[in-house]
Amino acid sequence: MPELAPLLASALIIGLLGGGHCLGMCGGLMGALTMAIPPEQRARRLRLLLAYNLGRILSYACAGLLLGLAGWAVARTPFASALRVVAGLLLVVMGLYLAGWWSGLTRIEGLGQGLWKHIQPIASRLLPVASVPRALLLGALWGWLPCGLVYSTLLWATSQGSAIDSALLMLAFGLGTLPVLLATGLAAERITALLRKRSVRVAGGVLVILFGLWTLPGPHQAWIMGHEMHSSAAQLHNGAV
């Protein structure tokens, strides 16, 4: 679990700072969910938004679990080391996207267009949303909307070689997207503006890139492992004394 902690932090940051992209994909739906609800019924609006986002986040985790099984199978082959390289490179690419330095990952959105053609008509029939179960189901369907950021994160999560880890990483990513989409639905402009600040996005992007470089196999990994083993040996020696 300690090894998973920095990866979970990366997934959370990617979701949190990638929220601007989520607004472009889901912002219209946020409006459709809330425009029909009178402003004085704020509690009802919050319940619908939470239900929608819960369904969306659970669909991310489900996708992570399903594709994570494929990653688990590959991890038990000679290609296991290639998975770590893919994971590191994807983190670097997503860090570049978050910092606003390169947006090439959005080109993979076409991968899910075929599946979305079958899901969209069903999702459209759920509008307007008038109940929590309906919002939950709509969110679960909308989680499969073609999105370059989601797909890149999903590929990265899959490359971990564990279905459970993949699901947890996608869950963390989904939770990271929650503040921006929830704030948008509740018209909380200050939160949205803060997360869109360039300094915040660059700092988060650089952090994700560093995680990606740390993930890539190479001499730096041997140095880190050697340093940790030396520290552990010193602690044991001091304890024995």
Tab-separated table of C-alpha atoms in Angstrom:
chain	number	residue	atom	x	y	z
A	1	MET	CA	0.000	0.000	0.000
A	2	PRO	CA	2.829	2.538	0.679
A	3	GLU	CA	3.958	2.076	-2.940
A	4	LEU	CA	0.441	2.886	-4.125
A	5	ALA	CA	0.200	6.134	-2.134
A	6	PRO	CA	2.119	8.373	-4.606
A	7	LEU	CA	0.127	6.847	-7.477
A	8	LEU	CA	-3.153	7.595	-5.714
A	9	ALA	CA	-1.925	11.148	-5.126
A	10	SER	CA	-1.106	11.433	-8.832
A	11	ALA	CA	-4.567	10.180	-9.825
A	12	LEU	CA	-6.195	12.659	-7.450
A	13	ILE	CA	-4.139	15.576	-8.828
A	14	ILE	CA	-4.873	14.568	-12.432
A	15	GLY	CA	-8.583	14.544	-11.702
A	16	LEU	CA	-8.530	17.761	-9.674
A	17	LEU	CA	-6.545	19.844	-12.149
A	18	GLY	CA	-8.023	18.150	-15.202
A	19	GLY	CA	-11.417	19.439	-14.128
A	20	GLY	CA	-11.251	22.212	-16.720
A	21	HIS	CA	-11.376	19.563	-19.438
A	22	CYS	CA	-14.236	17.849	-17.584
A	23	LEU	CA	-16.203	21.099	-17.692
A	24	GLY	CA	-16.047	21.077	-21.464
A	25	MET	CA	-17.298	17.480	-21.583
A	26	CYS	CA	-19.841	17.480	-18.746
A	27	GLY	CA	-20.540	21.137	-18.030
A	28	GLY	CA	-23.655	21.131	-20.201
A	29	LEU	CA	-25.014	18.152	-18.330
A	30	MET	CA	-24.394	19.909	-15.018
A	31	GLY	CA	-26.613	22.721	-16.250
A	32	ALA	CA	-29.297	20.312	-17.469
A	33	LEU	CA	-29.349	18.657	-14.055
A	34	THR	CA	-29.833	21.878	-12.144
A	35	MET	CA	-31.595	24.445	-14.356
A	36	ALA	CA	-35.013	22.884	-13.822
A	37	ILE	CA	-34.617	23.046	-10.030
A	38	PRO	CA	-35.623	26.330	-8.327
A	39	PRO	CA	-32.732	28.109	-6.536
A	40	GLU	CA	-34.527	27.839	-3.191
A	41	GLN	CA	-34.418	24.035	-3.432
A	42	ARG	CA	-30.640	23.973	-2.990
A	43	ALA	CA	-30.683	20.778	-0.910
A	44	ARG	CA	-32.441	18.885	-3.721
A	45	ARG	CA	-29.967	20.228	-6.269
A	46	LEU	CA	-27.050	19.037	-4.140
A	47	ARG	CA	-28.545	15.546	-3.799
A	48	LEU	CA	-28.967	15.198	-7.554
A	49	LEU	CA	-25.441	16.457	-8.248
A	50	LEU	CA	-23.930	14.088	-5.690
A	51	ALA	CA	-25.894	11.141	-7.095
A	52	TYR	CA	-24.857	11.971	-10.658
A	53	ASN	CA	-21.190	12.270	-9.702
A	54	LEU	CA	-21.302	9.107	-7.607
A	55	GLY	CA	-22.558	7.174	-10.626
A	56	ARG	CA	-19.891	8.732	-12.846
A	57	ILE	CA	-17.067	7.954	-10.405
A	58	LEU	CA	-18.237	4.377	-9.891
A	59	SER	CA	-18.253	3.864	-13.664
A	60	TYR	CA	-14.594	5.000	-13.751
A	61	ALA	CA	-13.729	2.500	-11.018
A	62	CYS	CA	-15.624	-0.250	-12.858
A	63	ALA	CA	-13.709	0.486	-16.074
A	64	GLY	CA	-10.459	0.404	-14.098
A	65	LEU	CA	-11.343	-2.988	-12.640
A	66	LEU	CA	-12.299	-4.481	-16.007
A	67	LEU	CA	-9.265	-3.242	-17.936
A	68	GLY	CA	-7.081	-3.862	-14.898
A	69	LEU	CA	-7.672	-7.577	-15.399
A	70	ALA	CA	-5.965	-7.280	-18.786
A	71	GLY	CA	-3.093	-5.398	-17.147
A	72	TRP	CA	-2.851	-8.130	-14.505
A	73	ALA	CA	-2.547	-10.775	-17.242
A	74	VAL	CA	0.183	-8.827	-19.068
A	75	ALA	CA	2.070	-8.254	-15.795
A	76	ARG	CA	2.648	-11.998	-15.595
A	77	THR	CA	4.412	-12.129	-18.962
A	78	PRO	CA	7.859	-11.013	-20.191
A	79	PHE	CA	6.235	-7.689	-21.108
A	80	ALA	CA	5.822	-6.718	-17.439
A	81	SER	CA	8.720	-4.255	-17.535
A	82	ALA	CA	7.142	-2.544	-20.549
A	83	LEU	CA	4.043	-1.845	-18.430
A	84	ARG	CA	6.123	0.223	-16.008
A	85	VAL	CA	7.570	2.233	-18.892
A	86	VAL	CA	4.068	2.859	-20.276
A	87	ALA	CA	2.854	3.931	-16.825
A	88	GLY	CA	5.692	6.409	-16.398
A	89	LEU	CA	5.343	7.884	-19.881
A	90	LEU	CA	1.582	8.317	-19.485
A	91	LEU	CA	2.124	10.183	-16.222
A	92	VAL	CA	4.601	12.495	-17.935
A	93	VAL	CA	2.159	13.111	-20.798
A	94	MET	CA	-0.690	13.855	-18.395
A	95	GLY	CA	1.565	16.187	-16.413
A	96	LEU	CA	2.335	18.101	-19.611
A	97	TYR	CA	-1.399	18.341	-20.305
A	98	LEU	CA	-2.229	19.603	-16.818
A	99	ALA	CA	0.500	22.250	-17.019
A	100	GLY	CA	-0.841	23.385	-20.405
A	101	TRP	CA	2.356	22.494	-22.261
A	102	TRP	CA	0.975	19.737	-24.541
A	103	SER	CA	-2.555	18.470	-25.184
A	104	GLY	CA	-1.898	15.517	-27.479
A	105	LEU	CA	-3.673	13.072	-25.200
A	106	THR	CA	-7.053	14.470	-26.275
A	107	ARG	CA	-6.526	12.787	-29.666
A	108	ILE	CA	-7.413	9.382	-28.224
A	109	GLU	CA	-11.034	10.398	-27.561
A	110	GLY	CA	-12.093	8.764	-30.819
A	111	LEU	CA	-11.433	5.331	-29.297
A	112	GLY	CA	-14.770	5.329	-27.487
A	113	GLN	CA	-17.012	6.868	-30.125
A	114	GLY	CA	-18.413	3.499	-31.219
A	115	LEU	CA	-19.458	2.526	-27.695
A	116	TRP	CA	-20.847	5.989	-26.945
A	117	LYS	CA	-23.175	5.868	-29.980
A	118	HIS	CA	-25.046	3.057	-28.227
A	119	ILE	CA	-25.011	4.640	-24.761
A	120	GLN	CA	-25.955	8.231	-25.659
A	121	PRO	CA	-29.589	7.522	-26.678
A	122	ILE	CA	-30.208	5.750	-23.361
A	123	ALA	CA	-28.616	8.592	-21.386
A	124	SER	CA	-30.634	11.203	-23.267
A	125	ARG	CA	-33.889	9.510	-22.298
A	126	LEU	CA	-33.080	10.054	-18.623
A	127	LEU	CA	-33.279	13.850	-19.025
A	128	PRO	CA	-34.670	15.861	-17.354
A	129	VAL	CA	-33.551	14.308	-14.079
A	130	ALA	CA	-36.176	14.422	-11.344
A	131	SER	CA	-34.984	11.799	-8.859
A	132	VAL	CA	-31.806	10.589	-7.175
A	133	PRO	CA	-31.891	7.067	-8.729
A	134	ARG	CA	-32.298	8.638	-12.168
A	135	ALA	CA	-29.321	10.952	-11.551
A	136	LEU	CA	-27.241	8.002	-10.320
A	137	LEU	CA	-27.998	5.985	-13.459
A	138	LEU	CA	-27.332	8.957	-15.727
A	139	GLY	CA	-23.956	9.519	-14.068
A	140	ALA	CA	-23.066	5.842	-14.477
A	141	LEU	CA	-23.810	6.092	-18.205
A	142	TRP	CA	-22.132	9.461	-18.660
A	143	GLY	CA	-18.945	8.057	-17.171
A	144	TRP	CA	-18.396	6.267	-20.490
A	145	LEU	CA	-18.400	9.532	-22.480
A	146	PRO	CA	-15.321	9.597	-24.776
A	147	CYS	CA	-12.708	11.704	-22.989
A	148	GLY	CA	-8.980	11.826	-23.686
A	149	LEU	CA	-8.125	12.594	-20.069
A	150	VAL	CA	-10.209	9.691	-18.743
A	151	TYR	CA	-8.859	7.287	-21.356
A	152	SER	CA	-5.240	8.264	-20.657
A	153	THR	CA	-5.753	7.852	-16.928
A	154	LEU	CA	-7.445	4.506	-17.546
A	155	LEU	CA	-4.543	3.258	-19.656
A	156	TRP	CA	-2.126	4.389	-16.965
A	157	ALA	CA	-4.177	2.668	-14.251
A	158	THR	CA	-4.339	-0.513	-16.343
A	159	SER	CA	-0.556	-0.537	-16.719
A	160	GLN	CA	-0.159	-1.067	-12.963
A	161	GLY	CA	-0.706	-4.807	-13.472
A	162	SER	CA	-3.388	-5.149	-10.782
A	163	ALA	CA	-7.162	-4.986	-11.257
A	164	ILE	CA	-7.709	-3.737	-7.689
A	165	ASP	CA	-5.011	-1.062	-7.985
A	166	SER	CA	-6.450	0.047	-11.334
A	167	ALA	CA	-9.915	0.387	-9.815
A	168	LEU	CA	-8.538	2.345	-6.832
A	169	LEU	CA	-6.593	4.706	-9.096
A	170	MET	CA	-9.663	5.403	-11.230
A	171	LEU	CA	-11.685	5.934	-8.056
A	172	ALA	CA	-9.105	8.479	-6.855
A	173	PHE	CA	-9.152	10.156	-10.267
A	174	GLY	CA	-12.936	10.386	-10.176
A	175	LEU	CA	-12.882	11.881	-6.679
A	176	GLY	CA	-10.365	14.429	-7.952
A	177	THR	CA	-12.785	15.590	-10.651
A	178	LEU	CA	-15.594	16.015	-8.106
A	179	PRO	CA	-14.797	19.509	-6.713
A	180	VAL	CA	-14.842	21.286	-10.088
A	181	LEU	CA	-17.982	19.633	-11.414
A	182	LEU	CA	-19.785	19.982	-8.087
A	183	ALA	CA	-18.751	23.626	-7.776
A	184	THR	CA	-19.963	24.267	-11.323
A	185	GLY	CA	-23.334	22.728	-10.598
A	186	LEU	CA	-23.678	24.824	-7.445
A	187	ALA	CA	-22.360	27.991	-9.133
A	188	ALA	CA	-19.342	28.149	-6.804
A	189	GLU	CA	-17.194	30.264	-9.112
A	190	ARG	CA	-14.383	30.887	-6.606
A	191	ILE	CA	-13.448	27.208	-6.342
A	192	THR	CA	-13.546	26.779	-10.102
A	193	ALA	CA	-11.418	29.897	-10.631
A	194	LEU	CA	-8.818	28.708	-8.106
A	195	LEU	CA	-8.385	25.326	-9.778
A	196	ARG	CA	-8.059	27.036	-13.169
A	197	LYS	CA	-5.215	29.322	-12.078
A	198	ARG	CA	-2.159	28.720	-14.236
A	199	SER	CA	0.230	28.588	-11.264
A	200	VAL	CA	-1.837	25.856	-9.612
A	201	ARG	CA	-2.069	23.839	-12.823
A	202	VAL	CA	1.661	24.146	-13.572
A	203	ALA	CA	2.600	23.104	-10.030
A	204	GLY	CA	0.307	20.084	-10.226
A	205	GLY	CA	1.556	19.193	-13.707
A	206	VAL	CA	5.193	19.306	-12.608
A	207	LEU	CA	4.394	17.087	-9.619
A	208	VAL	CA	2.724	14.502	-11.853
A	209	ILE	CA	5.678	14.607	-14.271
A	210	LEU	CA	8.056	13.950	-11.367
A	211	PHE	CA	5.948	10.967	-10.321
A	212	GLY	CA	6.135	9.733	-13.905
A	213	LEU	CA	9.927	10.058	-14.034
A	214	TRP	CA	10.157	8.252	-10.711
A	215	THR	CA	8.011	5.426	-12.124
A	216	LEU	CA	10.226	4.886	-15.186
A	217	PRO	CA	12.800	2.136	-14.663
A	218	GLY	CA	16.402	3.275	-14.773
A	219	PRO	CA	19.515	4.081	-12.718
A	220	HIS	CA	17.545	6.462	-10.489
A	221	GLN	CA	15.407	3.523	-9.316
A	222	ALA	CA	18.500	1.601	-8.263
A	223	TRP	CA	19.766	4.686	-6.409
A	224	ILE	CA	16.452	5.126	-4.592
A	225	MET	CA	16.267	1.449	-3.620
A	226	GLY	CA	19.900	1.477	-2.510
A	227	HIS	CA	19.318	4.592	-0.432
A	228	GLU	CA	16.245	3.033	1.216
A	229	MET	CA	18.096	-0.209	1.985
A	230	HIS	CA	20.986	1.750	3.481
A	231	SER	CA	18.606	3.752	5.675
A	232	SER	CA	16.826	0.593	6.831
A	233	ALA	CA	20.118	-1.119	7.656
A	234	ALA	CA	21.262	1.928	9.648
A	235	GLN	CA	18.019	1.950	11.630
A	236	LEU	CA	18.357	-1.747	12.429
A	237	HIS	CA	21.946	-1.247	13.513
A	238	ASN	CA	21.043	1.672	15.763
A	239	GLY	CA	18.186	-0.338	17.266
A	240	ALA	CA	20.501	-3.270	17.989
A	241	VAL	CA	22.969	-0.959	19.694
